[in-house]
Structures are given as structure tokens and as C-alpha cells.
Coordinates of C-alpha atoms in Angstrom, one line a residue:
M1 CA -28.0 -24.2 10.9
V2 CA -26.6 -27.2 9.1
H3 CA -22.8 -27.1 9.0
Q4 CA -21.8 -27.2 5.3
T5 CA -18.6 -28.4 3.7
Y6 CA -17.3 -26.8 0.5
T7 CA -14.4 -28.0 -1.6
A8 CA -12.2 -25.8 -3.8
D9 CA -8.9 -25.7 -5.5
I10 CA -7.9 -22.7 -3.5
L11 CA -9.2 -21.2 -0.3
V12 CA -8.3 -17.6 0.6
V13 CA -9.0 -16.6 4.2
G14 CA -9.3 -12.9 4.6
G15 CA -10.7 -10.2 2.3
G16 CA -8.2 -7.5 2.8
T17 CA -5.8 -6.0 0.2
G18 CA -3.9 -9.3 -0.1
G19 CA -6.8 -11.7 0.1
T20 CA -8.8 -9.8 -2.5
A21 CA -5.9 -9.6 -5.0
A22 CA -4.9 -13.3 -4.5
A23 CA -8.4 -14.6 -4.9
I24 CA -9.0 -12.6 -8.1
Q25 CA -5.7 -13.7 -9.6
A26 CA -6.2 -17.4 -8.7
A27 CA -9.7 -17.3 -10.2
R28 CA -8.7 -15.5 -13.3
R29 CA -6.1 -18.2 -13.9
G30 CA -8.9 -20.7 -13.8
A31 CA -8.8 -22.2 -10.4
K32 CA -12.0 -22.9 -8.4
T33 CA -11.5 -20.4 -5.6
I34 CA -13.4 -19.6 -2.4
L35 CA -12.7 -16.3 -0.6
V36 CA -13.9 -16.0 3.0
S37 CA -13.9 -12.5 4.5
E38 CA -14.8 -11.1 7.9
F39 CA -16.2 -7.8 6.6
P40 CA -18.7 -6.9 3.9
W41 CA -16.2 -4.8 1.9
L42 CA -13.2 -6.3 0.1
G43 CA -9.9 -4.5 -0.1
G44 CA -8.7 -4.1 3.5
M45 CA -6.2 -1.2 3.7
L46 CA -7.5 0.2 0.4
T47 CA -11.1 0.3 1.4
S48 CA -12.6 -1.2 4.6
A49 CA -9.7 0.0 6.7
G50 CA -10.2 3.5 5.2
V51 CA -6.7 4.2 3.9
S52 CA -7.8 5.3 0.5
A53 CA -4.7 7.3 -0.1
P54 CA -2.2 4.5 -0.8
D55 CA 1.6 4.8 -0.5
G56 CA 4.3 3.3 -2.6
N57 CA 4.7 2.0 -6.2
E58 CA 3.6 5.5 -7.4
L59 CA 6.1 5.8 -10.3
E60 CA 4.4 5.0 -13.6
A61 CA 7.0 2.2 -14.2
F62 CA 5.7 0.4 -11.1
Q63 CA 1.9 0.8 -11.9
T64 CA 1.6 -2.8 -13.2
G65 CA -0.4 -5.9 -12.4
L66 CA -3.5 -5.6 -10.3
W67 CA -2.2 -2.5 -8.7
G68 CA -2.0 -0.7 -12.0
A69 CA -5.4 -2.1 -13.1
F70 CA -6.9 -0.8 -9.8
L71 CA -5.5 2.7 -10.5
Q72 CA -6.9 2.7 -14.0
E73 CA -10.3 1.7 -12.8
L74 CA -10.3 4.3 -10.0
Q75 CA -9.4 7.0 -12.6
H76 CA -12.3 5.9 -14.8
R77 CA -14.9 5.9 -12.0
Q78 CA -13.9 8.9 -9.9
P79 CA -14.8 12.2 -11.5
G80 CA -12.2 14.9 -11.0
G81 CA -9.2 12.5 -10.8
L82 CA -7.1 11.2 -8.0
D83 CA -5.0 14.4 -7.2
N84 CA -6.6 15.5 -4.0
C85 CA -4.2 15.0 -1.1
W86 CA -0.4 15.3 -0.4
V87 CA 0.3 12.0 1.5
S88 CA -0.3 10.1 -1.8
F89 CA -0.6 10.7 -5.5
F90 CA -3.9 8.8 -5.5
S91 CA -6.8 9.5 -3.1
Y92 CA -10.3 8.3 -3.7
D93 CA -13.6 7.7 -2.0
P94 CA -13.3 4.3 -0.4
R95 CA -16.8 3.4 -1.5
I96 CA -15.5 3.5 -5.1
G97 CA -12.6 1.2 -4.3
A98 CA -14.9 -1.3 -2.6
K99 CA -17.2 -1.3 -5.6
I100 CA -14.4 -2.0 -8.0
F101 CA -13.3 -5.1 -6.0
A102 CA -16.9 -6.3 -5.6
D103 CA -17.4 -6.0 -9.4
W104 CA -14.2 -7.8 -10.2
V105 CA -15.2 -10.7 -8.0
Q106 CA -18.7 -10.8 -9.4
E107 CA -17.3 -11.2 -12.9
L108 CA -15.7 -14.5 -12.0
P109 CA -18.1 -17.5 -11.9
N110 CA -15.4 -19.7 -10.4
L111 CA -14.9 -17.4 -7.4
L112 CA -17.2 -17.8 -4.5
W113 CA -17.1 -15.0 -1.9
I114 CA -18.5 -15.7 1.6
T115 CA -18.6 -12.9 4.0
G116 CA -19.1 -12.5 7.8
L117 CA -16.8 -15.3 9.0
V118 CA -13.5 -15.7 10.7
P119 CA -11.3 -18.9 10.8
L120 CA -11.7 -21.1 13.9
E121 CA -9.6 -24.2 13.1
V122 CA -7.1 -25.3 10.5
F123 CA -7.2 -28.9 9.3
Q124 CA -3.9 -30.6 8.5
E125 CA -3.0 -34.0 7.1
G126 CA 0.6 -34.7 8.2
N127 CA 2.4 -31.4 7.5
C128 CA -0.1 -30.3 4.9
V129 CA -2.9 -27.7 5.4
C130 CA -6.0 -29.1 3.8
G131 CA -8.9 -27.0 5.0
V132 CA -10.3 -24.4 7.5
R133 CA -13.4 -24.5 9.7
F134 CA -15.5 -21.4 10.2
A135 CA -18.6 -21.0 12.4
D136 CA -21.1 -22.5 9.9
L137 CA -19.0 -24.2 7.3
T138 CA -15.8 -25.9 6.5
V139 CA -13.8 -25.4 3.3
K140 CA -11.5 -28.1 2.0
A141 CA -8.9 -27.0 -0.5
K142 CA -5.7 -28.1 -2.2
I143 CA -4.0 -24.8 -1.4
T144 CA -4.9 -22.3 1.4
L145 CA -3.8 -18.7 1.6
D146 CA -3.5 -16.9 4.9
A147 CA -4.6 -13.3 4.0
T148 CA -5.9 -12.4 7.5
E149 CA -4.9 -9.0 8.9
L150 CA -3.0 -10.5 11.8
G151 CA -1.8 -13.9 10.4
D152 CA -4.5 -15.8 12.2
L153 CA -4.0 -19.1 10.3
L154 CA -0.3 -19.2 11.4
A155 CA -1.4 -19.3 15.0
L156 CA -4.3 -21.7 14.5
A157 CA -2.1 -24.2 12.6
D158 CA 0.9 -23.8 15.0
I159 CA 3.1 -22.7 12.0
P160 CA 6.2 -20.9 13.3
Y161 CA 5.9 -17.2 13.2
R162 CA 7.5 -14.1 14.6
W163 CA 5.9 -11.3 16.6
G164 CA 7.9 -8.3 17.7
W165 CA 11.5 -7.2 17.3
E166 CA 14.6 -9.0 16.3
L167 CA 17.9 -7.8 17.8
H168 CA 20.9 -6.7 15.8
S169 CA 22.6 -10.1 16.5
E170 CA 19.9 -11.9 14.6
W171 CA 20.7 -10.7 11.0
G172 CA 23.1 -7.8 11.5
E173 CA 20.4 -5.2 10.6
L174 CA 21.9 -1.8 11.3
S175 CA 18.6 -0.3 12.6
A176 CA 17.8 -3.2 14.9
P177 CA 18.5 -2.6 18.7
A178 CA 21.4 -4.3 20.4
D179 CA 19.2 -5.3 23.4
Y180 CA 15.5 -5.3 24.2
N181 CA 14.5 -2.0 25.8
H182 CA 11.6 0.3 26.7
L183 CA 10.6 0.8 23.1
T184 CA 10.6 -2.9 22.2
Q185 CA 8.6 -3.7 25.3
R186 CA 6.0 -0.9 24.9
Y187 CA 5.5 -1.4 21.2
P188 CA 6.2 -5.0 20.2
V189 CA 4.8 -4.2 16.7
Q190 CA 3.9 -1.0 15.0
A191 CA 0.8 0.9 16.1
P192 CA -2.5 0.4 14.2
T193 CA -4.8 3.3 13.4
W194 CA -8.6 3.3 13.4
V195 CA -9.1 5.6 10.4
L196 CA -12.2 7.8 10.1
V197 CA -13.5 10.2 7.5
M198 CA -14.5 13.8 8.4
Q199 CA -16.3 16.3 6.2
D200 CA -16.3 20.0 5.5
F201 CA -19.9 21.1 6.0
G202 CA -19.2 24.6 4.7
E203 CA -21.8 27.1 5.8
A204 CA -23.8 24.5 7.7
V205 CA -23.1 23.5 11.3
A206 CA -21.8 20.0 11.6
P207 CA -23.3 17.6 14.2
E208 CA -21.3 17.6 17.4
V209 CA -18.7 14.9 17.6
P210 CA -19.1 13.5 21.2
S211 CA -16.1 12.6 23.2
A212 CA -15.5 8.9 24.1
P213 CA -14.3 7.3 27.3
N214 CA -10.7 7.9 28.2
N215 CA -10.7 11.3 26.6
D216 CA -7.5 13.3 27.3
P217 CA -7.3 16.3 24.9
S218 CA -3.7 17.0 26.0
Q219 CA -2.4 14.0 24.1
F220 CA -3.5 15.7 20.8
V221 CA -2.2 19.2 21.5
G222 CA 0.3 20.3 18.8
A223 CA -0.9 17.6 16.4
W224 CA -0.6 19.9 13.4
D225 CA 2.0 22.4 14.7
G226 CA 4.4 23.2 11.9
Y227 CA 1.8 22.3 9.3
G228 CA -1.2 24.5 10.0
A229 CA -4.8 23.4 9.9
E230 CA -5.3 23.5 6.2
Q231 CA -2.2 21.4 5.4
F232 CA -3.2 19.0 8.1
L233 CA -6.6 18.5 6.5
N234 CA -5.1 18.3 3.0
Y235 CA -2.9 15.4 4.1
G236 CA -5.6 12.9 3.5
R237 CA -8.1 15.0 1.5
L238 CA -10.6 13.0 -0.5
P239 CA -13.1 14.1 -3.2
G240 CA -16.3 15.9 -2.1
G241 CA -15.0 17.8 0.9
L242 CA -14.0 14.6 2.7
F243 CA -10.9 14.1 4.8
M244 CA -9.2 10.8 5.7
I245 CA -8.0 11.1 9.3
N246 CA -4.9 8.9 9.6
W247 CA -2.5 11.3 11.2
P248 CA 0.7 10.0 12.9
I249 CA 1.8 13.1 14.9
R250 CA 0.0 13.2 18.2
G251 CA -3.0 11.9 16.2
N252 CA -4.9 8.7 16.0
D253 CA -2.2 6.0 15.9
Y254 CA -2.8 3.8 18.9
G255 CA -0.5 1.3 20.3
E256 CA -1.1 1.0 24.1
G257 CA -0.9 -2.6 25.0
V258 CA -0.9 -3.6 21.3
G259 CA 0.3 -7.1 22.2
R260 CA -3.3 -7.7 23.4
L261 CA -4.3 -8.2 19.7
I262 CA -2.9 -11.8 19.7
E263 CA -3.4 -12.8 23.4
T264 CA -7.1 -13.7 23.7
E265 CA -10.3 -12.7 22.0
E266 CA -11.3 -10.7 25.1
T267 CA -8.0 -8.7 25.2
K268 CA -8.3 -8.1 21.4
R269 CA -11.8 -6.7 21.9
E270 CA -10.5 -4.4 24.7
F271 CA -7.7 -3.1 22.5
L272 CA -10.0 -2.5 19.5
Q273 CA -12.5 -0.6 21.7
E274 CA -9.8 1.6 23.0
C275 CA -8.4 2.2 19.5
F276 CA -11.8 3.2 18.3
W277 CA -12.4 5.6 21.2
H278 CA -9.0 7.1 20.6
S279 CA -9.9 8.0 17.0
Q280 CA -13.3 9.3 18.1
N281 CA -11.6 11.6 20.7
F282 CA -9.2 12.8 18.0
A283 CA -12.2 13.8 15.8
H284 CA -13.7 15.5 18.9
F285 CA -10.5 17.4 19.3
I286 CA -10.3 18.4 15.7
Q287 CA -13.8 19.8 15.8
N288 CA -13.2 21.7 19.0
Q289 CA -10.0 23.2 17.6
L290 CA -11.2 23.9 14.0
G291 CA -14.8 24.6 14.5
R292 CA -18.2 23.1 13.8
R293 CA -17.6 23.5 10.0
Y294 CA -16.0 20.1 10.3
G295 CA -17.7 16.9 11.5
L296 CA -18.0 13.2 11.0
A297 CA -18.9 12.3 7.4
D298 CA -22.1 10.2 6.9
N299 CA -22.7 7.0 5.1
I300 CA -19.1 6.3 4.1
F301 CA -18.7 2.8 5.5
P302 CA -21.4 0.1 5.9
H303 CA -21.9 0.5 9.6
L304 CA -25.4 1.1 11.0
A305 CA -24.2 3.4 13.8
H306 CA -20.6 4.5 12.9
S307 CA -20.5 5.0 9.2
S308 CA -17.7 7.6 9.3
F309 CA -15.4 5.0 10.9
A310 CA -13.5 2.3 9.0
L311 CA -14.7 -1.2 9.5
H312 CA -11.6 -2.2 11.3
P313 CA -8.2 -0.7 12.1
Y314 CA -5.4 -0.1 9.7
Y315 CA -2.9 -2.8 10.9
R316 CA 0.7 -2.0 10.1
E317 CA 2.1 -5.3 11.3
S318 CA 0.9 -8.8 12.1
R319 CA 2.3 -12.2 13.0
R320 CA 5.1 -12.8 10.5
L321 CA 5.8 -16.2 8.9
V322 CA 9.1 -17.9 9.5
G323 CA 9.6 -18.7 5.8
L324 CA 12.1 -20.3 3.5
T325 CA 13.6 -16.8 3.1
T326 CA 13.3 -13.7 5.3
I327 CA 13.5 -10.2 4.0
R328 CA 15.9 -8.2 6.1
E329 CA 16.8 -4.5 6.3
Q330 CA 19.9 -5.0 4.1
D331 CA 17.7 -6.5 1.4
I332 CA 15.7 -3.2 1.0
L333 CA 18.5 -0.7 1.2
P334 CA 20.2 0.8 -1.9
V335 CA 23.4 -0.8 -3.1
T336 CA 26.5 1.3 -2.7
G337 CA 26.5 4.2 -5.1
G338 CA 23.2 3.1 -6.6
M339 CA 19.4 3.9 -6.7
V340 CA 18.1 0.4 -6.2
A341 CA 18.4 -2.5 -3.7
P342 CA 20.1 -5.7 -4.6
L343 CA 18.1 -7.7 -7.1
N344 CA 16.8 -11.0 -5.8
I345 CA 16.6 -13.7 -8.4
D346 CA 13.5 -15.1 -6.8
A347 CA 11.7 -11.8 -7.2
I348 CA 7.9 -11.9 -7.7
A349 CA 6.9 -8.4 -6.8
I350 CA 8.3 -4.8 -6.6
A351 CA 8.2 -2.3 -3.8
N352 CA 9.7 1.1 -3.3
Y353 CA 8.2 2.6 -0.2
P354 CA 10.6 4.3 2.3
N355 CA 11.0 2.4 5.6
D356 CA 8.4 4.0 7.9
H357 CA 7.7 2.9 11.5
H358 CA 4.9 4.1 13.7
Y359 CA 5.4 4.3 17.5
P360 CA 3.2 7.0 19.1
G361 CA 5.2 9.6 21.0
I362 CA 8.6 8.0 20.0
E363 CA 10.8 8.8 17.0
F364 CA 12.6 5.7 15.8
Q365 CA 15.2 6.3 13.1
V366 CA 16.0 3.5 10.6
Q367 CA 18.6 3.5 7.8
P368 CA 17.7 5.9 5.0
K369 CA 16.0 4.2 2.1
S370 CA 15.1 6.9 -0.3
M371 CA 16.2 8.7 -3.5
R372 CA 15.4 11.9 -5.3
W373 CA 13.5 11.2 -8.5
G374 CA 11.2 13.3 -10.6
G375 CA 11.6 16.4 -8.4
R376 CA 10.7 14.7 -5.1
T377 CA 11.8 12.1 -2.6
T378 CA 10.6 8.5 -3.2
G379 CA 11.7 5.1 -1.9
T380 CA 14.5 2.9 -3.1
P381 CA 13.0 0.1 -5.3
F382 CA 13.5 -3.4 -4.0
T383 CA 12.0 -6.9 -4.7
I384 CA 10.0 -9.4 -2.8
P385 CA 11.3 -13.0 -3.2
Y386 CA 8.8 -15.9 -3.6
P387 CA 10.3 -18.0 -0.7
C388 CA 9.2 -15.5 1.9
L389 CA 5.6 -16.6 1.2
V390 CA 6.4 -20.3 1.9
P391 CA 6.5 -21.9 5.4
I392 CA 9.7 -23.7 6.3
E393 CA 8.0 -27.1 6.8
T394 CA 4.2 -26.8 6.3
D395 CA 2.8 -27.6 2.8
G396 CA -0.5 -26.5 1.3
L397 CA -0.2 -23.0 2.6
L398 CA 1.0 -19.6 1.3
V399 CA 0.8 -16.2 3.0
C400 CA -0.1 -13.0 1.2
E401 CA -0.6 -10.1 3.5
K402 CA 1.7 -8.3 6.1
N403 CA 2.3 -11.8 7.4
I404 CA 5.1 -12.7 4.9
S405 CA 8.5 -13.7 6.2
V406 CA 10.1 -10.3 7.0
S407 CA 12.0 -8.8 9.8
H408 CA 10.3 -6.3 12.1
I409 CA 12.6 -3.6 10.8
A410 CA 12.0 -4.4 7.1
N411 CA 8.2 -4.7 7.6
G412 CA 8.1 -0.9 7.7
A413 CA 8.7 -1.0 3.9
T414 CA 6.8 -4.1 2.9
R415 CA 3.5 -3.4 4.6
L416 CA 2.0 -0.9 2.2
Q417 CA -1.0 -1.4 -0.1
P418 CA 0.6 -1.6 -3.5
V419 CA 3.3 -4.0 -2.5
V420 CA 0.8 -6.2 -0.7
M421 CA -1.3 -6.3 -3.8
G422 CA 1.8 -7.4 -5.8
I423 CA 2.7 -10.1 -3.2
A424 CA -0.9 -11.3 -3.3
Q425 CA -1.2 -11.4 -7.0
A426 CA 1.9 -13.6 -7.1
A427 CA 0.5 -15.8 -4.3
G428 CA -2.7 -16.3 -6.1
M429 CA -0.9 -17.1 -9.3
A430 CA 1.4 -19.5 -7.4
A431 CA -1.5 -21.3 -5.9
A432 CA -3.2 -21.7 -9.2
L433 CA 0.0 -23.0 -10.8
C434 CA 0.4 -25.5 -7.9
V435 CA -3.1 -26.8 -8.7
E436 CA -2.4 -27.0 -12.4
L437 CA 1.0 -28.7 -12.0
D438 CA 0.1 -30.8 -8.9
L439 CA 2.9 -29.3 -6.9
S440 CA 3.3 -28.1 -3.4
P441 CA 4.2 -24.4 -3.1
R442 CA 7.8 -25.1 -2.0
N443 CA 8.3 -27.2 -5.2
L444 CA 6.9 -24.6 -7.6
P445 CA 9.8 -23.4 -9.9
V446 CA 10.0 -19.6 -9.3
R447 CA 10.8 -19.0 -13.0
V448 CA 7.4 -20.6 -13.9
L449 CA 5.7 -18.2 -11.6
Q450 CA 7.7 -15.2 -12.9
E451 CA 6.8 -16.0 -16.5
A452 CA 3.1 -16.5 -15.6
L453 CA 3.0 -13.0 -13.9
L454 CA 4.7 -11.3 -16.8
H455 CA 2.4 -12.9 -19.4
D456 CA -0.9 -12.7 -17.5
K457 CA -3.6 -11.8 -20.0
Y458 CA -5.5 -9.6 -17.6
A459 CA -2.9 -7.7 -15.6
P460 CA 0.8 -8.4 -16.4
A461 CA 2.9 -7.6 -13.4
A462 CA 6.5 -6.4 -13.4
I463 CA 9.1 -8.5 -11.7
I464 CA 12.3 -6.3 -12.2
P465 CA 12.3 -2.7 -11.0
L466 CA 13.2 -0.7 -14.1
L467 CA 12.8 3.0 -13.6
N468 CA 12.9 3.8 -17.4
S469 CA 10.7 1.0 -18.7
L470 CA 7.0 1.7 -18.7
P471 CA 4.4 -1.1 -18.8
K472 CA 3.0 0.1 -22.2
D473 CA 6.4 0.3 -23.8
P474 CA 6.7 -2.1 -26.7
D475 CA 9.9 -3.5 -25.3
W476 CA 8.8 -3.7 -21.6
L477 CA 8.4 -7.5 -21.6
H478 CA 11.7 -7.9 -23.4
W479 CA 13.6 -6.1 -20.7
Q480 CA 11.8 -7.8 -17.9
S481 CA 12.8 -11.1 -19.3
Y482 CA 16.3 -10.0 -20.2
Y483 CA 17.2 -9.2 -16.5
L484 CA 15.5 -12.4 -15.3
E485 CA 17.9 -14.3 -17.6
E486 CA 20.9 -12.1 -16.8
P487 CA 20.4 -10.7 -13.3
E488 CA 24.1 -9.9 -12.9
L489 CA 23.6 -7.3 -15.6
Y490 CA 21.0 -5.4 -13.6
R491 CA 22.4 -1.9 -13.2
V492 CA 22.7 0.0 -9.9
H493 CA 20.8 3.0 -11.3
G494 CA 17.8 0.8 -12.0
N495 CA 17.5 1.7 -15.7
S496 CA 17.4 -0.8 -18.6
V497 CA 20.4 -0.6 -21.0
C498 CA 18.2 0.8 -23.7
L499 CA 17.3 4.4 -24.1
S500 CA 13.7 3.6 -25.0
S501 CA 12.4 6.2 -22.6
C502 CA 12.8 8.7 -25.4
Q503 CA 10.0 6.9 -27.1
H504 CA 7.5 7.4 -24.3
Q505 CA 6.1 10.5 -25.9
N506 CA 4.8 8.3 -28.7
V507 CA 2.8 6.0 -26.4
D508 CA 1.3 8.6 -24.0
S509 CA -2.2 7.9 -25.2
N510 CA -1.9 4.3 -24.0
N511 CA -0.3 4.9 -20.7
T512 CA -1.7 4.0 -17.4
L513 CA -3.5 7.1 -16.2
T514 CA -3.7 9.3 -19.2
V515 CA -7.5 9.4 -19.0
R516 CA -7.1 12.1 -16.3
K517 CA -7.6 15.7 -17.1
I518 CA -4.4 17.7 -17.9
N519 CA -3.9 21.4 -18.6
C520 CA -1.1 23.3 -20.4
F521 CA 0.8 26.2 -19.0
Q522 CA 3.6 28.5 -20.2
G523 CA 6.1 29.8 -17.8
I524 CA 9.6 30.0 -16.3
F525 CA 11.5 27.0 -15.1
H526 CA 13.5 27.3 -11.8
H527 CA 16.2 24.7 -11.2
I528 CA 16.5 25.2 -7.4
S529 CA 18.9 22.3 -6.7
E530 CA 19.4 18.6 -7.6
Q531 CA 15.9 17.2 -8.2
D532 CA 14.2 20.3 -6.9
Y533 CA 12.3 22.3 -9.5
K534 CA 9.7 25.1 -9.5
F535 CA 7.7 26.7 -12.3
T536 CA 6.2 30.2 -12.4
I537 CA 3.2 30.4 -14.7
T538 CA 3.0 33.3 -17.2
A539 CA -0.1 31.9 -19.2
P540 CA -3.0 31.3 -19.0
S541 CA -3.7 34.6 -17.2
I542 CA -5.8 33.1 -14.5
H543 CA -2.7 31.4 -13.1
R544 CA -0.2 34.1 -14.0
G545 CA 2.4 34.7 -11.3
H546 CA 1.6 31.5 -9.4
T547 CA 4.7 29.3 -8.6
W548 CA 4.3 25.5 -8.4
Q549 CA 6.6 22.7 -7.3
I550 CA 7.2 20.5 -10.4
V551 CA 7.1 16.7 -9.9
T552 CA 6.6 13.8 -12.2
L553 CA 5.9 10.1 -12.1
R554 CA 7.1 9.5 -15.7
S555 CA 10.7 8.4 -16.5
H556 CA 11.2 10.5 -19.6
I557 CA 10.0 13.6 -17.9
H558 CA 12.4 12.8 -15.0
E559 CA 15.2 12.7 -17.5
Q560 CA 14.2 15.9 -19.3
L561 CA 13.9 17.9 -16.2
Q562 CA 17.6 17.3 -15.4
T563 CA 18.6 18.9 -18.7
F564 CA 16.8 22.2 -18.4
C565 CA 18.5 25.4 -17.3
D566 CA 17.4 27.8 -14.6
Q567 CA 15.1 30.5 -15.9
Q568 CA 14.4 28.6 -19.1
L569 CA 11.0 29.2 -20.8
L570 CA 8.9 26.0 -21.0
T571 CA 5.4 24.8 -21.9
I572 CA 4.2 22.2 -19.4
C573 CA 1.2 20.0 -19.6
G574 CA 0.1 18.4 -16.4
R575 CA -2.3 18.2 -13.4
M576 CA -2.5 20.6 -10.5
N577 CA -2.6 19.2 -7.0
H578 CA -3.7 22.0 -4.8
A579 CA -3.1 20.1 -1.6
L580 CA 0.6 20.8 -1.7
N581 CA 1.0 23.1 -4.7
W582 CA 2.3 20.3 -7.0
L583 CA 2.2 20.6 -10.8
I584 CA 2.4 16.9 -11.8
V585 CA 4.0 17.0 -15.3
E586 CA 2.8 14.7 -18.1
N587 CA 4.5 16.4 -21.0
L588 CA 6.7 19.4 -21.6
S589 CA 8.4 21.3 -24.4
K590 CA 10.8 24.3 -24.9

């Protein structure tokens, strides 16, 4: 085959969550963009890695940008809604997610998507990245984005990166170890998971799940102790009797010799094979324990032989850039007496996931990063600064996946799908602006990038975490800009100074996910404790006597719930999530 050379304004290498979002944003801004992916599905964690129950940025105030647009599109395309599981407020068939991304890409004539290739060489002129070679082609570009799952371009270009733990002495992170130890040696990074999808075959007998090499059923014993089989399955329940199997407790996380992922191609293949077998053996164990009603789902992923298994593992950590700024644990923790982390003036994306680390068989405690909000526990909001996408010395390159400049400890909160989408949307916008303004990424004024994200005509993205300011509020843009101009006035409780949340009832018809089906119930409100509410239904009669946990993602409902008295009669309109007996409130009245 003739080796071809392409030229573009922007090259995005990797078609995961970050690469897909970055390429779409860059192309929507008008840049000639080429996206090169290894796999035939776009979306990474959200689709091809099988984690179609995303975590983080679940509050309606944070459903902005491409993340909010993706949720809207899912809701329109998936009959029955997204309330299926309890690990996330949004679970969906990964085939629908992959189709959304493919459609978005197809709509852009200035975006060329090439699939089935991995990077082999990075070209540089001086200290500037100017192109990447693949097996059958080379792409020359003004700006290149490393969106690979493991930060491959960093290694190929000899750009300084981190892999593994930093000690407490590095940045004073409270959760970082004082010295290297058995944990840091055994698990230099968090364990990946090879996700698979199982199915409830009902009255039929499911095909037998064969065991794989290295099968040791004892390692899975007790996997759902304390939960029960039904709650275990409901953890990642998808529509249509499907179950996402991504279980961290004696389940299919796999980290034995995880350092092999970046040693050689041979050691990487060895690790991936073992990781795949481990998940197959967990599915074998589940079937043996719960019966032949449950088996591997068919035709979920575009494999010829293993269509119930994701196309690649769900990687929780990769090589991490040494950037102009590094996100540390103290940057993601709540300020004293507050509900939000310190505001970074270079913010370009919002995150709120709790800090969650995965090391099979080992419990590792980090500093708490959570708050009670809307009747449940959620994560402290924090911001991602633009300089953590920019290498210290290399020009012509940005990162936009789990490979941003972040400490090993803080990576547990920055690695999730919605925040990676936000990071990547900013990276794609930054790359396009650099082309427009003929600037290197390090010289791009952050304020120019922030304004472009806020005013994007397709999917405006929030920059400031404001818990009481929804994206469809008429004053949303005003308050975002206000705190960019006056960051010292940002409040520790994360609310804007206005009381506009009382107006939300008037804009419900325009809000992010209101196309979903809601029902109305009358009943008795129970104020159990601070941010802990239950509701016993008295009407309609089909649900009479049933008690549900009340939660909400909406700021004005969050505020109202705190004012109601125990045993008060209420009418609640919302959605039932049977996976964990949640009644997700959309509206309520006395």
C-alpha cells in the first residue's frame, strides 16, 4: 500500500472520550481536523470501553457543554429513559452512545475520521510537534492532541511524563505515602477493568460461559456480600435486561503487573490477555452462582467472536503529562467550611467526582471529597486549569484524556467520563483558537479560551461551578462571566449571589433532560436527617404504602427539600429508579 501524507490544522490521536470530544469541538469551530482512532467505535470510556453508566457532573448545573448535549441526545434516543442502575444517574446501551458520536462526526465535512491505526512515531521540528506517523499514513498538523488511552504520544515524543505515585514530600498531599511501599510497588497506577455485558435470559437457558485460563473462583467469593445478587446486578443495569459488569469488590478490576502496559508491546499484550481472561472468569463465576438465567449478551460490541466484551479495557490511569501546572490533591478538596474547592482562575472545565482509587484487594483511603446535596452524597466541585493540558517545553501539542498534568492521588477524581469530555472540549477549542490566532498553546490567553467555551454556539460549557445556576437560566452566562471577572467573590458554598434558583420552575420545559417521563405522587415526607429524605406514597393506589428515597439533581428542589417538615403532605413529580428505590424529584408542591 502507498504511504499517504495528510495535512490538517489539527490532528487528534485517539478516539476515546477525550479524542472524540476534542475533534468534534475543533471541527465545529471551523478547523480542518483529522481524528485517528484505534477502534471502530468512538467514545472510549462512554462506549467502546463499555462504561455506559458514567460518573460525575450529574447535577443539572453541571450538565453543560458536550457532556450536556450527549445526555440530551441519549435521552431522545433511548426509550424508557436513563434511570436504570444505581452506580450512575445515566445508564444506556453503549451502541446508542457510539451511534451518537458517529453521527456527530459525520455531520462535520471538515472532520476526517480514520480508524484502525495506532501512532508509531511523532515528528518534531525543534521543540514543536508537527505530525505523527501511522502504519499506512502520516498526518502533518499545526496542533496535535494526545488523546490516547495511555498517553502514547508523550512516550513517542520523549515529552516528560509521570507514571506511578508521588510521595508526600513532592507536593504535601495528605493522602500521598511518606515512602514507597508494597502498595506503590504492586500497583503503580490504578487497576483497569475489562468491562463486559451480561443478559437476563428470563425463562430461557443462557449459553454456558466457559472458564478461561488462570481461573481461580476463590478470588471472586464474596463479591456481592452485603449487597445481595439483585443489588449487585442493578449496580450497572442497562435497558433491555442487560447488565454492565464493572464491579470493584472481588470482581473484574485487574492490576497484576499493570506496569507491563507501558514496557513493551509484548508485555502489554500479555497484560491485556490476562485482563480479558479475568473478566471472562468473573462472568463464569456469576453464572455458576446465580444460575443459567444469566449469560453473556450477544451483539453488543463490534467483535466477531466476543461481542459481549468491550473493545478494550477501561483504563483509570495513564502516563501523565508534566505540564505547566499540576493538579494536586489540595486543589480538589473543599475549602475550609465550604462546599467547593478553591477556584482556579485558569479554569476551563468543571468536575465534581469523589476521589476514588481502585487497587484490587486493598482499601486505600484518601482525604474525603464529598458533600451532601439533594438528598444524597456527591463530590465536591472543583475546576481544571488550562495549563495542565500544556507541556512545559514542547509546543504544538495538547493532552486531553487521563494524561493531563495531575498527581497520582488527584487522578482518582479527574479521570471520569464527564470531566474528560469537558477537558477535551476545552482542548479542541484551544487548538482551533491557536490555529485562528497563529499562537502556540502556551501563548493562548486563557480568558480567550474561557469566553469561547461560554459562547460556543453549539454546546456552551460552564467554567465556574455554580450549584444554583442552571445552563438554561436567563442569567447563567452573566454569572459565569461575573465570577471570571471577580474570582475573589466566588463563595465557599458554590452558589451565585443571586437567588435566581426560585425562577427555575418557570424554565423547566427548557431544561436539560425534561423530555424524560415523569409521574406525580401524593404522600408523606420524612425528614430523616440532614440531606436524608424519604417519601411514603398515598396516591396513586398502585404505589400506596411504598416508601422511596428522595433525591434530586436540581438546585431549586435541593433548596426546597431543606425547608419541609417531617410528616408534611406533599405532591411530588419525578422519576422512579427501581435499582435503588430512588424517587428523583423534578417538581414538588405542598
